[in-house]
Structure formats: structure tokens, C-alpha cells
PDB file of C-alpha atoms in Angstrom:
ATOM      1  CA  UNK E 529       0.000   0.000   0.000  1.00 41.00           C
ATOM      2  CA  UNK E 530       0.911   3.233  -0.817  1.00 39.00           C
ATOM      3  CA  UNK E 531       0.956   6.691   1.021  1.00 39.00           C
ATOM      4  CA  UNK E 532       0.444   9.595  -0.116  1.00 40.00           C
ATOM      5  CA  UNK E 533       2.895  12.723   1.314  1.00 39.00           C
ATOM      6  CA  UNK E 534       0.598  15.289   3.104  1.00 43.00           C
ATOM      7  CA  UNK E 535      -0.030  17.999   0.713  1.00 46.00           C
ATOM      8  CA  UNK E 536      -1.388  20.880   3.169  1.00 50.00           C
ATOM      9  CA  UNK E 537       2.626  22.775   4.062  1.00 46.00           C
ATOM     10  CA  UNK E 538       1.676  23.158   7.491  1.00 42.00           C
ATOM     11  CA  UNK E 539       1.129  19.300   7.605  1.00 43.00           C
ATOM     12  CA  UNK E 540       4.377  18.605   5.619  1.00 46.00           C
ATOM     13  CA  UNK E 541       6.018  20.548   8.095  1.00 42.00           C
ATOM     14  CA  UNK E 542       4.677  18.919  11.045  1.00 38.00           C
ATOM     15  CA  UNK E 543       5.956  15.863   9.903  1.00 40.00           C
ATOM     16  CA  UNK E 544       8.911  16.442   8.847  1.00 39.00           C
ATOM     17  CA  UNK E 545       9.973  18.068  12.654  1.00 40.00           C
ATOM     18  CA  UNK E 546       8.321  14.636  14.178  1.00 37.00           C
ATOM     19  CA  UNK E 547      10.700  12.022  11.655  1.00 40.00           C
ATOM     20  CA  UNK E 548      13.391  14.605  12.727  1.00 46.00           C
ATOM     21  CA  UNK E 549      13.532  14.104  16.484  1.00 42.00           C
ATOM     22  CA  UNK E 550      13.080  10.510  16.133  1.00 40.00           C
ATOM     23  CA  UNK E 551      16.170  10.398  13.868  1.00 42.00           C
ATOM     24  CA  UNK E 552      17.349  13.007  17.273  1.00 38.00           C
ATOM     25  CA  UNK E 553      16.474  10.518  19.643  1.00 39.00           C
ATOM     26  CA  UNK E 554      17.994   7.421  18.225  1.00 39.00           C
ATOM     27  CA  UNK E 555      21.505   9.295  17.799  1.00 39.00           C
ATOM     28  CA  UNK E 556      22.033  10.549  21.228  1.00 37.00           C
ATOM     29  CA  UNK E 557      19.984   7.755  23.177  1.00 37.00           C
ATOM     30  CA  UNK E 558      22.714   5.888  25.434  1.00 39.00           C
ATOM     31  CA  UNK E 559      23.136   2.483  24.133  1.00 41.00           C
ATOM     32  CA  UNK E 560      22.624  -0.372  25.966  1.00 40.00           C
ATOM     33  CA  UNK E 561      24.986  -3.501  25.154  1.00 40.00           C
ATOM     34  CA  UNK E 562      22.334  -6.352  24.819  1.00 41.00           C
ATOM     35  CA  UNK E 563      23.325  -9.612  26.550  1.00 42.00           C
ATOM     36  CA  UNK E 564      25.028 -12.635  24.324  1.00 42.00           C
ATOM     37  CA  UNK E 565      22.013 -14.132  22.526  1.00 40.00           C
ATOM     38  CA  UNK E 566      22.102 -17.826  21.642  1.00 40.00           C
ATOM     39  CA  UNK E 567      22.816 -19.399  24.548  1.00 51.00           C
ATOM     40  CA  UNK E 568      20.776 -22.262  25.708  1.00 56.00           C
ATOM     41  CA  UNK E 569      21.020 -21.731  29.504  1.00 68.00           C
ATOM     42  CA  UNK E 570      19.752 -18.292  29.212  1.00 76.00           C
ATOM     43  CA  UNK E 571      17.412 -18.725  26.489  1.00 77.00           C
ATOM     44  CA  UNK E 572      15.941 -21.012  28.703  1.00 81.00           C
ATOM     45  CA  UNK E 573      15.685 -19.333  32.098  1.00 80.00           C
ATOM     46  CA  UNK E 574      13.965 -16.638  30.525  1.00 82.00           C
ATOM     47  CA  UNK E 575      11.516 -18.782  28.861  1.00 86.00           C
ATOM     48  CA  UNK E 576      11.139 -20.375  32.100  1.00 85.00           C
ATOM     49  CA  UNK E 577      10.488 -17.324  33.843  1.00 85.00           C
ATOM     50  CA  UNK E 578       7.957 -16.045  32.380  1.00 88.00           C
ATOM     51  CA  UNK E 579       5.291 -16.723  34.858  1.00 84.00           C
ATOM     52  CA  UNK E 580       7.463 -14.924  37.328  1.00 85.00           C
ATOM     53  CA  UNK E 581       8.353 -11.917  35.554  1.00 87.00           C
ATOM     54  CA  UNK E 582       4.489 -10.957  34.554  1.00 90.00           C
ATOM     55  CA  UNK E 583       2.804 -12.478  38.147  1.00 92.00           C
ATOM     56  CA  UNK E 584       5.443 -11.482  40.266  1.00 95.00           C
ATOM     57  CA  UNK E 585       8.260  -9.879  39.286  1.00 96.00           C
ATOM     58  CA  UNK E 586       9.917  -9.405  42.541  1.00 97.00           C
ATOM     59  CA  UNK E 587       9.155 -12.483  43.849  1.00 97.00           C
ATOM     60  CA  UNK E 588       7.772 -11.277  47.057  1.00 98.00           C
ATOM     61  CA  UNK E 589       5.885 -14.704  47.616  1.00 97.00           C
ATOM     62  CA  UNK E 590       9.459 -16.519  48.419  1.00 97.00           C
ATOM     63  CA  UNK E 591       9.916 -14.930  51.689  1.00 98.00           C
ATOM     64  CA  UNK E 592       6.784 -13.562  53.082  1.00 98.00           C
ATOM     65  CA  UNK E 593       5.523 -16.299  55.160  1.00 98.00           C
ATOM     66  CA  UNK E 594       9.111 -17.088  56.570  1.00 98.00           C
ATOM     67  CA  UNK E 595       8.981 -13.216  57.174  1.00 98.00           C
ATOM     68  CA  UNK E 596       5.649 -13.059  58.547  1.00 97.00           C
ATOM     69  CA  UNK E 597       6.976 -15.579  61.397  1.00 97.00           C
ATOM     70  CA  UNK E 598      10.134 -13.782  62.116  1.00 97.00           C
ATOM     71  CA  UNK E 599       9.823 -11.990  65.317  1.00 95.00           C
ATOM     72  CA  UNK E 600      11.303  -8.709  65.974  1.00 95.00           C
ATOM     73  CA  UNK E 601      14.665  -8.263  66.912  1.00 95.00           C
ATOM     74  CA  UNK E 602      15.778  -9.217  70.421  1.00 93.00           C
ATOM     75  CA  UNK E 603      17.349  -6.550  72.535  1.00 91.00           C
ATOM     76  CA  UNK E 604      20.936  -6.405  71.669  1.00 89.00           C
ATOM     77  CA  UNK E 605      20.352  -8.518  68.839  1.00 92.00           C
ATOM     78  CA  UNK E 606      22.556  -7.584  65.820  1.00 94.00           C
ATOM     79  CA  UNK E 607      20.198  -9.270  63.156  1.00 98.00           C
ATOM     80  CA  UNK E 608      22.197  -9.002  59.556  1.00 98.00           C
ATOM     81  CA  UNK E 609      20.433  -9.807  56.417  1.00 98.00           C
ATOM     82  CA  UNK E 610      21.907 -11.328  53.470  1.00 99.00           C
ATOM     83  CA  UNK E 611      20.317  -9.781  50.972  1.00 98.00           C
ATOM     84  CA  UNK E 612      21.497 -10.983  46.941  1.00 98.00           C
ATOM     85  CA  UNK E 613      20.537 -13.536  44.291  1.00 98.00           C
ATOM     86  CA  UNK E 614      22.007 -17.113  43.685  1.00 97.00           C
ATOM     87  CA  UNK E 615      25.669 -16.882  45.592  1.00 98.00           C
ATOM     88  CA  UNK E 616      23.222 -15.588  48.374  1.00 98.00           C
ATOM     89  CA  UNK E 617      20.297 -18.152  48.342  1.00 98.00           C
ATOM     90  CA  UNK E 618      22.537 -21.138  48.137  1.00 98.00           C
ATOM     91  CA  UNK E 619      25.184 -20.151  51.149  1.00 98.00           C
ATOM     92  CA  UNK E 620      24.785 -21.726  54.121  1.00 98.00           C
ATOM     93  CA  UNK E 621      24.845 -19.198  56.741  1.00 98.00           C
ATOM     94  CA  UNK E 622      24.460 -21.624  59.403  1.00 97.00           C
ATOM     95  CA  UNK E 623      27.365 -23.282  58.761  1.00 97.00           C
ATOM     96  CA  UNK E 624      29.326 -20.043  57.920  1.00 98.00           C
ATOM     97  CA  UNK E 625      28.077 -18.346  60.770  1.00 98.00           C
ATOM     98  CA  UNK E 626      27.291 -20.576  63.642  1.00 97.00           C
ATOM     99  CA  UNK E 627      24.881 -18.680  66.288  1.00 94.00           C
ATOM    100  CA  UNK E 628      24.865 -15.641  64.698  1.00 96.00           C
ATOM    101  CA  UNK E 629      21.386 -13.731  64.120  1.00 93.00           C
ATOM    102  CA  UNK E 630      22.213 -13.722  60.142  1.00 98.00           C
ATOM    103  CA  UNK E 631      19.283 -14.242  57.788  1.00 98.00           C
ATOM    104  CA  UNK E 632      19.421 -15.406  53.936  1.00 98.00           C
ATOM    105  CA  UNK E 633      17.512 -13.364  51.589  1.00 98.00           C
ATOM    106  CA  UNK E 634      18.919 -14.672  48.720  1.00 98.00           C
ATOM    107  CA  UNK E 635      16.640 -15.248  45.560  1.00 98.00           C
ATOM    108  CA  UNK E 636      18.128 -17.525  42.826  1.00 97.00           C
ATOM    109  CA  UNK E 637      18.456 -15.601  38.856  1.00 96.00           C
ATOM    110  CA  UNK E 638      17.250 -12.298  40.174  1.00 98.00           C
ATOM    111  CA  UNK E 639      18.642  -9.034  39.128  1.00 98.00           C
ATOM    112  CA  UNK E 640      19.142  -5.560  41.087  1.00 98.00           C
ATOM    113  CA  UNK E 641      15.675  -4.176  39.502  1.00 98.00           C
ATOM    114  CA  UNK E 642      13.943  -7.489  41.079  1.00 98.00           C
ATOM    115  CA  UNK E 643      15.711  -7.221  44.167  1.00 98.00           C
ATOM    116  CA  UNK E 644      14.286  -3.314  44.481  1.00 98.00           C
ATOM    117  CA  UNK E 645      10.674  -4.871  44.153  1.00 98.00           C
ATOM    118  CA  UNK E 646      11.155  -6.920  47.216  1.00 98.00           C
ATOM    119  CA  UNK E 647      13.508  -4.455  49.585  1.00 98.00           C
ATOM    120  CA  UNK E 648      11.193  -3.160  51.516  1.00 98.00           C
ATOM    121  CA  UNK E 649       9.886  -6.347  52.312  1.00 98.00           C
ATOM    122  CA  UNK E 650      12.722  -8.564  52.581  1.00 98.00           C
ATOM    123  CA  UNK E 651      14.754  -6.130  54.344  1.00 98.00           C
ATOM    124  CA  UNK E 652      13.643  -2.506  55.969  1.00 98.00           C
ATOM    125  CA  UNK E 653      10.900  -4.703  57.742  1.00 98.00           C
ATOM    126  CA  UNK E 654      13.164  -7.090  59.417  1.00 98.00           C
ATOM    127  CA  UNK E 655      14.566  -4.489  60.776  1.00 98.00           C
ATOM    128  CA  UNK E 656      18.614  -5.712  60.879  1.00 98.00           C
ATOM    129  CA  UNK E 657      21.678  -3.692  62.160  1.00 97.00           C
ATOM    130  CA  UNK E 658      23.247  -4.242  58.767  1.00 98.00           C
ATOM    131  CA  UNK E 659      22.399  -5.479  55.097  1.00 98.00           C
ATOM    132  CA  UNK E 660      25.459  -7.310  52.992  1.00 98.00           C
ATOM    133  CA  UNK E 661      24.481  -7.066  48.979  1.00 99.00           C
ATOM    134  CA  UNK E 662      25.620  -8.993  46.580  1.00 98.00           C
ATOM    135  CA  UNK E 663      23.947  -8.417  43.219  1.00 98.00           C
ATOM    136  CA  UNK E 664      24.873  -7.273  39.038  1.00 98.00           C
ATOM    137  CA  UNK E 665      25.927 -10.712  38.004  1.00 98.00           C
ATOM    138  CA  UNK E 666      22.894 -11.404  36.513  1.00 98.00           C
ATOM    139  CA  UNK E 667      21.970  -8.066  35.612  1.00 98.00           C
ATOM    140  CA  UNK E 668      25.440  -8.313  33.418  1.00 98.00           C
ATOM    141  CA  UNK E 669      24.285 -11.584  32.131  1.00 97.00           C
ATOM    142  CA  UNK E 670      21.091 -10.012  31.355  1.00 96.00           C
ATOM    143  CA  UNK E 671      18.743 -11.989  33.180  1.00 96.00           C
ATOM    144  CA  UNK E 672      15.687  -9.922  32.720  1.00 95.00           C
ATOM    145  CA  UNK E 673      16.525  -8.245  29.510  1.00 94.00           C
ATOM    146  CA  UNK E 674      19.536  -5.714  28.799  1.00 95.00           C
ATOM    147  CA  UNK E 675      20.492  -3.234  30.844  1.00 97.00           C
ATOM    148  CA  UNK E 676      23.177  -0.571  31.207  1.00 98.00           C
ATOM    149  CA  UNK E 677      25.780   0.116  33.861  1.00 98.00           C
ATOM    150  CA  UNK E 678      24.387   3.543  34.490  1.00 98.00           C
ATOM    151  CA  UNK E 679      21.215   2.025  35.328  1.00 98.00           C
ATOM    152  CA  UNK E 680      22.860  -1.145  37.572  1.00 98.00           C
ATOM    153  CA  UNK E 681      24.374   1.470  39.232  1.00 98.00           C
ATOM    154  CA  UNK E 682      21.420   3.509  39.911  1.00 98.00           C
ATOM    155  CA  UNK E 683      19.611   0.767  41.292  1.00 98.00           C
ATOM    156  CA  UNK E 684      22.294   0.160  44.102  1.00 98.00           C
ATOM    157  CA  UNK E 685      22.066   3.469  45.051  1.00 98.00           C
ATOM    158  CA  UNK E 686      18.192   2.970  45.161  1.00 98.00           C
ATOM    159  CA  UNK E 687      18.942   0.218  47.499  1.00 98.00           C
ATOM    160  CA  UNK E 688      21.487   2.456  49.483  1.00 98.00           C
ATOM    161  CA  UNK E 689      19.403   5.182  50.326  1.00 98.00           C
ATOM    162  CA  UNK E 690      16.390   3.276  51.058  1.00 98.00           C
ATOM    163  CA  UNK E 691      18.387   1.504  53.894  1.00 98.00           C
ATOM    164  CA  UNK E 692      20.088   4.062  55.027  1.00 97.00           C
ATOM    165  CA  UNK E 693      16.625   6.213  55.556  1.00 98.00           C
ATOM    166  CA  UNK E 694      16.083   3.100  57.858  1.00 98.00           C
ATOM    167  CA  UNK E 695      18.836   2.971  59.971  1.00 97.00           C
ATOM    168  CA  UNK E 696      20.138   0.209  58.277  1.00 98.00           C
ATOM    169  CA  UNK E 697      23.970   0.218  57.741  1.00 98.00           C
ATOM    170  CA  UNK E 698      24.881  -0.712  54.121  1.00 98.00           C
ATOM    171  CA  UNK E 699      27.554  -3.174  52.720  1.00 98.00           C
ATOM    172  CA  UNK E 700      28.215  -3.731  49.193  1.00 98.00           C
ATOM    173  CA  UNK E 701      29.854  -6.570  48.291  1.00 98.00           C
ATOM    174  CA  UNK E 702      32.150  -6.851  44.980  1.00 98.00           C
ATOM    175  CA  UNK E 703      30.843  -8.407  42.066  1.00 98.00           C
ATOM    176  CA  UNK E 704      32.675 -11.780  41.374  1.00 98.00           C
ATOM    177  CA  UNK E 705      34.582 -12.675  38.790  1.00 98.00           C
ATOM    178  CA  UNK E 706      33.707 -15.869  36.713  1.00 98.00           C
ATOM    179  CA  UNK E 707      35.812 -18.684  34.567  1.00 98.00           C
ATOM    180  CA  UNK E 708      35.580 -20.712  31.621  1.00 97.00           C
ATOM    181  CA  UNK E 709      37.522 -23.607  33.108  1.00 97.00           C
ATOM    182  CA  UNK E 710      35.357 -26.339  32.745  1.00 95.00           C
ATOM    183  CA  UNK E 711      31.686 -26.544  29.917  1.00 94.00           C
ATOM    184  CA  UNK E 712      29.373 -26.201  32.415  1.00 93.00           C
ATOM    185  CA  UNK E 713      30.750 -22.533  33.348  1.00 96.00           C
ATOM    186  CA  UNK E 714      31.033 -21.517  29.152  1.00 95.00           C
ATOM    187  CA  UNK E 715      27.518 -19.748  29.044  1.00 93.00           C
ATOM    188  CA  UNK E 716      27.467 -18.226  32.511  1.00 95.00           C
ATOM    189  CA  UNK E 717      31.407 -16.648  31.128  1.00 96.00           C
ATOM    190  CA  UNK E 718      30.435 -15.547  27.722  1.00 96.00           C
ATOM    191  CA  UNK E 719      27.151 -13.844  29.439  1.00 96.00           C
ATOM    192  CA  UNK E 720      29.415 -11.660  31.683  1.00 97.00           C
ATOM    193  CA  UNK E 721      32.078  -9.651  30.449  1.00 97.00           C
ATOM    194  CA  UNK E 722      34.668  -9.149  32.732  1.00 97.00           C
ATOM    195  CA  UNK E 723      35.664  -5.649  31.507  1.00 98.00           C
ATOM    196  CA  UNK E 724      31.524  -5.252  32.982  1.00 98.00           C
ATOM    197  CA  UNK E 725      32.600  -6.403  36.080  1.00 98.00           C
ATOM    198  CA  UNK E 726      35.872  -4.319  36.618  1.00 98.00           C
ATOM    199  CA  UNK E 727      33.540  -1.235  35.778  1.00 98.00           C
ATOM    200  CA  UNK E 728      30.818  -2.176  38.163  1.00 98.00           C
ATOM    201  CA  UNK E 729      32.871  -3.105  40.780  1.00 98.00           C
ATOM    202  CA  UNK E 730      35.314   0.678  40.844  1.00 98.00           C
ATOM    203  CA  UNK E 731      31.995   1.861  40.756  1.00 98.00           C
ATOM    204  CA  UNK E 732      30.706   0.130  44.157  1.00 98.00           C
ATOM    205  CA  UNK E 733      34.069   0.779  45.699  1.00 98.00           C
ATOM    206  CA  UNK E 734      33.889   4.676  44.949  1.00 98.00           C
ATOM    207  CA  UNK E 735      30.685   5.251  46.150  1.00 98.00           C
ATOM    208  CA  UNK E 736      30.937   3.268  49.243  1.00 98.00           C
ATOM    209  CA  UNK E 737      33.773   5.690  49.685  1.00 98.00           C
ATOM    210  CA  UNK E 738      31.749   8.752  49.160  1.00 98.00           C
ATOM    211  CA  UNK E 739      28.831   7.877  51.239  1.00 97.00           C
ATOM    212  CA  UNK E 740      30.583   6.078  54.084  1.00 96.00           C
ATOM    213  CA  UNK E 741      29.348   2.864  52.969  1.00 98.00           C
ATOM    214  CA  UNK E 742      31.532  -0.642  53.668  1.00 98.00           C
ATOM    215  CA  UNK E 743      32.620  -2.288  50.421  1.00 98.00           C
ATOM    216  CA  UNK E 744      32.863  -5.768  50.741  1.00 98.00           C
ATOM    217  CA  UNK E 745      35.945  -7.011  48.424  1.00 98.00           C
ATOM    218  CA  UNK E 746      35.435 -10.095  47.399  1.00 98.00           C
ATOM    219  CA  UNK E 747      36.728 -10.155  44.281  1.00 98.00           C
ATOM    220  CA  UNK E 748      40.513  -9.624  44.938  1.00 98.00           C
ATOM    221  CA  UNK E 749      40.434 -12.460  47.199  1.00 98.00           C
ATOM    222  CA  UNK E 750      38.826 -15.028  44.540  1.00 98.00           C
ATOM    223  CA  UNK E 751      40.674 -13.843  41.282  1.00 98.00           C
ATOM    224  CA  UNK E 752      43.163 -15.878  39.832  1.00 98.00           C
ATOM    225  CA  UNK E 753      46.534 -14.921  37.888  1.00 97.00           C
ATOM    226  CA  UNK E 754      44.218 -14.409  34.788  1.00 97.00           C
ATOM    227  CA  UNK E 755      41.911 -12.235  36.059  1.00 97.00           C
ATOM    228  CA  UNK E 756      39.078 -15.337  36.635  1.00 98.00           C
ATOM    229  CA  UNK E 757      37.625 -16.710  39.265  1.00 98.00           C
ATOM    230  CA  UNK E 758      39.910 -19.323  40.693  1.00 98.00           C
ATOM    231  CA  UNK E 759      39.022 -23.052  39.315  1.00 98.00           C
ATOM    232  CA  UNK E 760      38.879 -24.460  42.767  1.00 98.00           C
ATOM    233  CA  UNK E 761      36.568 -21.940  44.017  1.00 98.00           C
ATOM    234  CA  UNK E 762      33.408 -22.847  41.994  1.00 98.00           C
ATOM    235  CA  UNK E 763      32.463 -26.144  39.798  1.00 95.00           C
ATOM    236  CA  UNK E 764      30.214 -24.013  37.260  1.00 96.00           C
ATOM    237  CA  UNK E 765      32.756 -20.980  37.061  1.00 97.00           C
ATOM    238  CA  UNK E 766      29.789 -18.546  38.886  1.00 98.00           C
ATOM    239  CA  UNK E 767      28.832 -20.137  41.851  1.00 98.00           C
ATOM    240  CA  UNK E 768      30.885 -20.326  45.028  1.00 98.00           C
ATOM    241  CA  UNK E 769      31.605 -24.276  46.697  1.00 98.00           C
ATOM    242  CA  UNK E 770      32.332 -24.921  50.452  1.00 98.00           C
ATOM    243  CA  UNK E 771      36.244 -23.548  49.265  1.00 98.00           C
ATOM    244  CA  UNK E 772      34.815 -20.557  48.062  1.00 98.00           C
ATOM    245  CA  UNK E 773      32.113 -19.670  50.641  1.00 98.00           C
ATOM    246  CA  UNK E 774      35.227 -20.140  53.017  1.00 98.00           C
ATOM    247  CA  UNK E 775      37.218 -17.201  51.655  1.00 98.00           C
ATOM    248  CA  UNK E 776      33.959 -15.022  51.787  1.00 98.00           C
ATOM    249  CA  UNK E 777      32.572 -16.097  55.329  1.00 98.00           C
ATOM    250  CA  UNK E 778      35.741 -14.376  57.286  1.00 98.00           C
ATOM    251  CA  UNK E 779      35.417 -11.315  54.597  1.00 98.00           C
ATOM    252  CA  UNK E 780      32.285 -10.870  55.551  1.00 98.00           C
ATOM    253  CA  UNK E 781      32.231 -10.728  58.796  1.00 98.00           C
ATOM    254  CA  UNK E 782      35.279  -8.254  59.180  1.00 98.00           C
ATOM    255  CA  UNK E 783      32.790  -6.008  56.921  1.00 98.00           C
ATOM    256  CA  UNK E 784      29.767  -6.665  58.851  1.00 98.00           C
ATOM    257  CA  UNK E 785      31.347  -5.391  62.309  1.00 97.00           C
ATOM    258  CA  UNK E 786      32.969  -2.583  60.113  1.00 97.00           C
ATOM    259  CA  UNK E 787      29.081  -1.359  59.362  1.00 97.00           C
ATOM    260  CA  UNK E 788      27.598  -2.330  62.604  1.00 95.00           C
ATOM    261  CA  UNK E 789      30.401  -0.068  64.209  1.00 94.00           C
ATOM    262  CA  UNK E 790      30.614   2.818  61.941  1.00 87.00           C
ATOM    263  CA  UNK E 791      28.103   6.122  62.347  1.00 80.00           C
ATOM    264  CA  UNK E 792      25.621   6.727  59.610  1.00 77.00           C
TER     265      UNK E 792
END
């Protein structure tokens, strides 16, 4: 089908200042680096999730009951949350952290704009001395579509200054590196760039310096000679073992009585 060009000059004009500022718009819009696309595990997840992302994108139903039946803190209680995606949800804390009032809010795949959905929640209402965060990976990776380091970056600050409005001492933990060591960690390697991960994580350290925040270095600790995560750290090349849960647990905890000591 064919159109015909508007004929009135006042029309003709009209349009041609609309096609303009769209060709204005797509030059100076920021670009956003999509994620790697053909990659089975992550062509999968997010077919898998779509349930999630349109019913309950935060994924606020994980916790609430367990939240619902946490009491209040005790007096004197130093109650930390652990507040992150998969490295979070699958670390023992119990067995990192014998008797210590330390509560996993870790939510496997999630990204920092999920993890905003369910902050208040998860978090300000538990009312804890102290948050650790450990998050980006997956908004790197792209879990829940592309997104830019400007706007990862904005979202931890979200997540700053809504804790700190609590009370709630902040600690942001470095983003870790990955590996390509064995096939199962190939996807989860090629989905995060580690020149994306140096970036994030000089960001993180410089604000935390500026706001009189605790950054949380893991990733010096983990790296190998390369620049990767260290092969006997993690069997997929993203996800901690026992090994590598043991070099964060005492990192950790230096950071957490850092926070719980330091003024806001």
C-alpha cells in the first residue's frame, strides 16, 4: 500500500519536525549492550520465567511467610540480612556463621531491579543492624533483559538510600569474577564480560567511599593470575563451593562489624 505525502505545508512541516527528532532521539539515546544471545542456559531461564516476571516480578511470595513468622529483633540482637541472588540463596549461613542472628535473603536468577521490588519487604521490615548485597551478576548476564551500567548502578544506590533512611547500615559486596575452566561454566562466562565487572565493581568501591558505605571485596580475594575466578573456588565458574564460601565467610564478617560499628 501506498501513502500519499501530506499535501497541506503546514502538515508537511509537522511531519517532517516529528521524523526529525526521532532520527534526534535514536543518535544521542545511550546504548545499551544487549546480553550474548544464543545461549541455551539463558534462552531457557527466561523462557522459564515467564510466569514470574508478569505475576510477580519481585518475587515477594518466596519470603513472606518465613517473614511473617520472624519476630522482631531481640534486645541487643545484631540481626544481619543477606540480601542478593544465587551466591546468596545457596550459602549456608548456618554453617558459615554458627549462632549468629544472620538471615538469607537470597533469591536464585534475580537481578538488582527485582531485588528493588522486594527491599522493603525482605529487608527494611526485618529491621537488621546491617544489610550485605551482593547483586549485578545477573543483571550483566542479562537476566531480565539488557540493561546498562548507568542504570545497575542507579539501582544500588536505590537500594542504598532506602536503607540508610532506615537505619540500616549498608555493605556492598564486589561483584565476582567468573571462569571458563570447565563446559558447564562456558555460558554463565560468555554472558558476563569481565571488563563489565571491573567497571561495576570501581563503581561500588567509589561510592561506598563517598557515602561512608563498607565495600565488601570479594573479588581480589577469589581472582586468579588471569583475572578469573579461581578453578577451585566454583564447579560451574559462577557459583561459590564450600572452598569458596570459606574465603567469603571471614570477609564478611570483618565487613559486617565494620558497618555495625561505623556512624551513619
Amino acid at each position: 500500500m501506498l501513502f500519499k505525502t501530506p499535501c497541506n505545508p503546514l502538515s508537511r512541516a509537522f511531519l517532517v519536525l516529528i521524523l526529525g527528532a526521532a532520527a534526534f532521539a535514536q543518535q544521542t539515546a545511550p546504548p545499551v549492550t544487549p546480553p550474548p544471545t544464543g545461549y541455551a542456559g539463558l534462552d531457557q531461564y527466561r523462557a522459564s520465567r515467564i510466569a514470574i516476571f508478569t505475576d510477580d516480578y519481585g518475587q515477594l511470595a518466596r519470603y513472606r511467610d518465613a517473614n511473617a513468622a520472624l519476630k522482631p529483633p531481640a534486645a541487643g540482637e545484631k540481626r544481619i540480612v543477606f540480601f542478593g541472588d544465587s551466591i546468596t540463596d545457596i550459602w549456608e549461613l548456618d554453617e558459615s556463621f554458627p549462632g549468629k542472628a544472620y538471615v538469607n535473603r537470597g533469591i536464585g536468577g534475580q537481578t538488582t531491579s527485582q531485588m528493588l521490588v522486594r527491599f522493603r519487604q525482605d529487608v527494611i521490615n526485618l529491621q537488621p543492624k546491617a544489610v550485605v548485597i551482593l547483586a549485578g551478576t545477573n543483571d550483566i548476564a542479562g537476566n531480565t533483559g539488557p540493561i546498562s551500567n548507568e542504570n545497575i548502578e542507579a539501582n544500588f544506590a536505590s537500594l542504598a538510600e532506602l536503607a540508610r533512611a532506615h537505619g540500616i547500615r549498608v555493605v556492598f559486596s564486589s561483584i565476582l569474577p567468573v571462569n571458563n575452566y570447565t563446559p558447564e561454566s562456558q555460558d554463565f562466562y560468555a554472558q558476563r564480560p569481565m571488563e563489565r565487572v571491573l567497571a561495576l565493581n570501581r563503581w561500588l568501591k567509589e561510592y561506598c567511599a563517598a557515602n561512608h558505605l563498607i565495600y565488601l571485596d570479594y573479588f581480589s580475594a577469589m581472582v586468579d593470575d588471569k583475572g578469573l575466578l579461581k578453578r577451585d573456588l566454583a564447579n560451574d565458574g559462577l557459583h561459590p563451593n564450600k572452598a569458596g564460601f570459606a574465603i567469603m565467610a571471614p570477609l564478611a564478617e570483618k565487613a559486617i562489624g565494620n558497618a555495625v560499628a561505623s556512624k551513619m
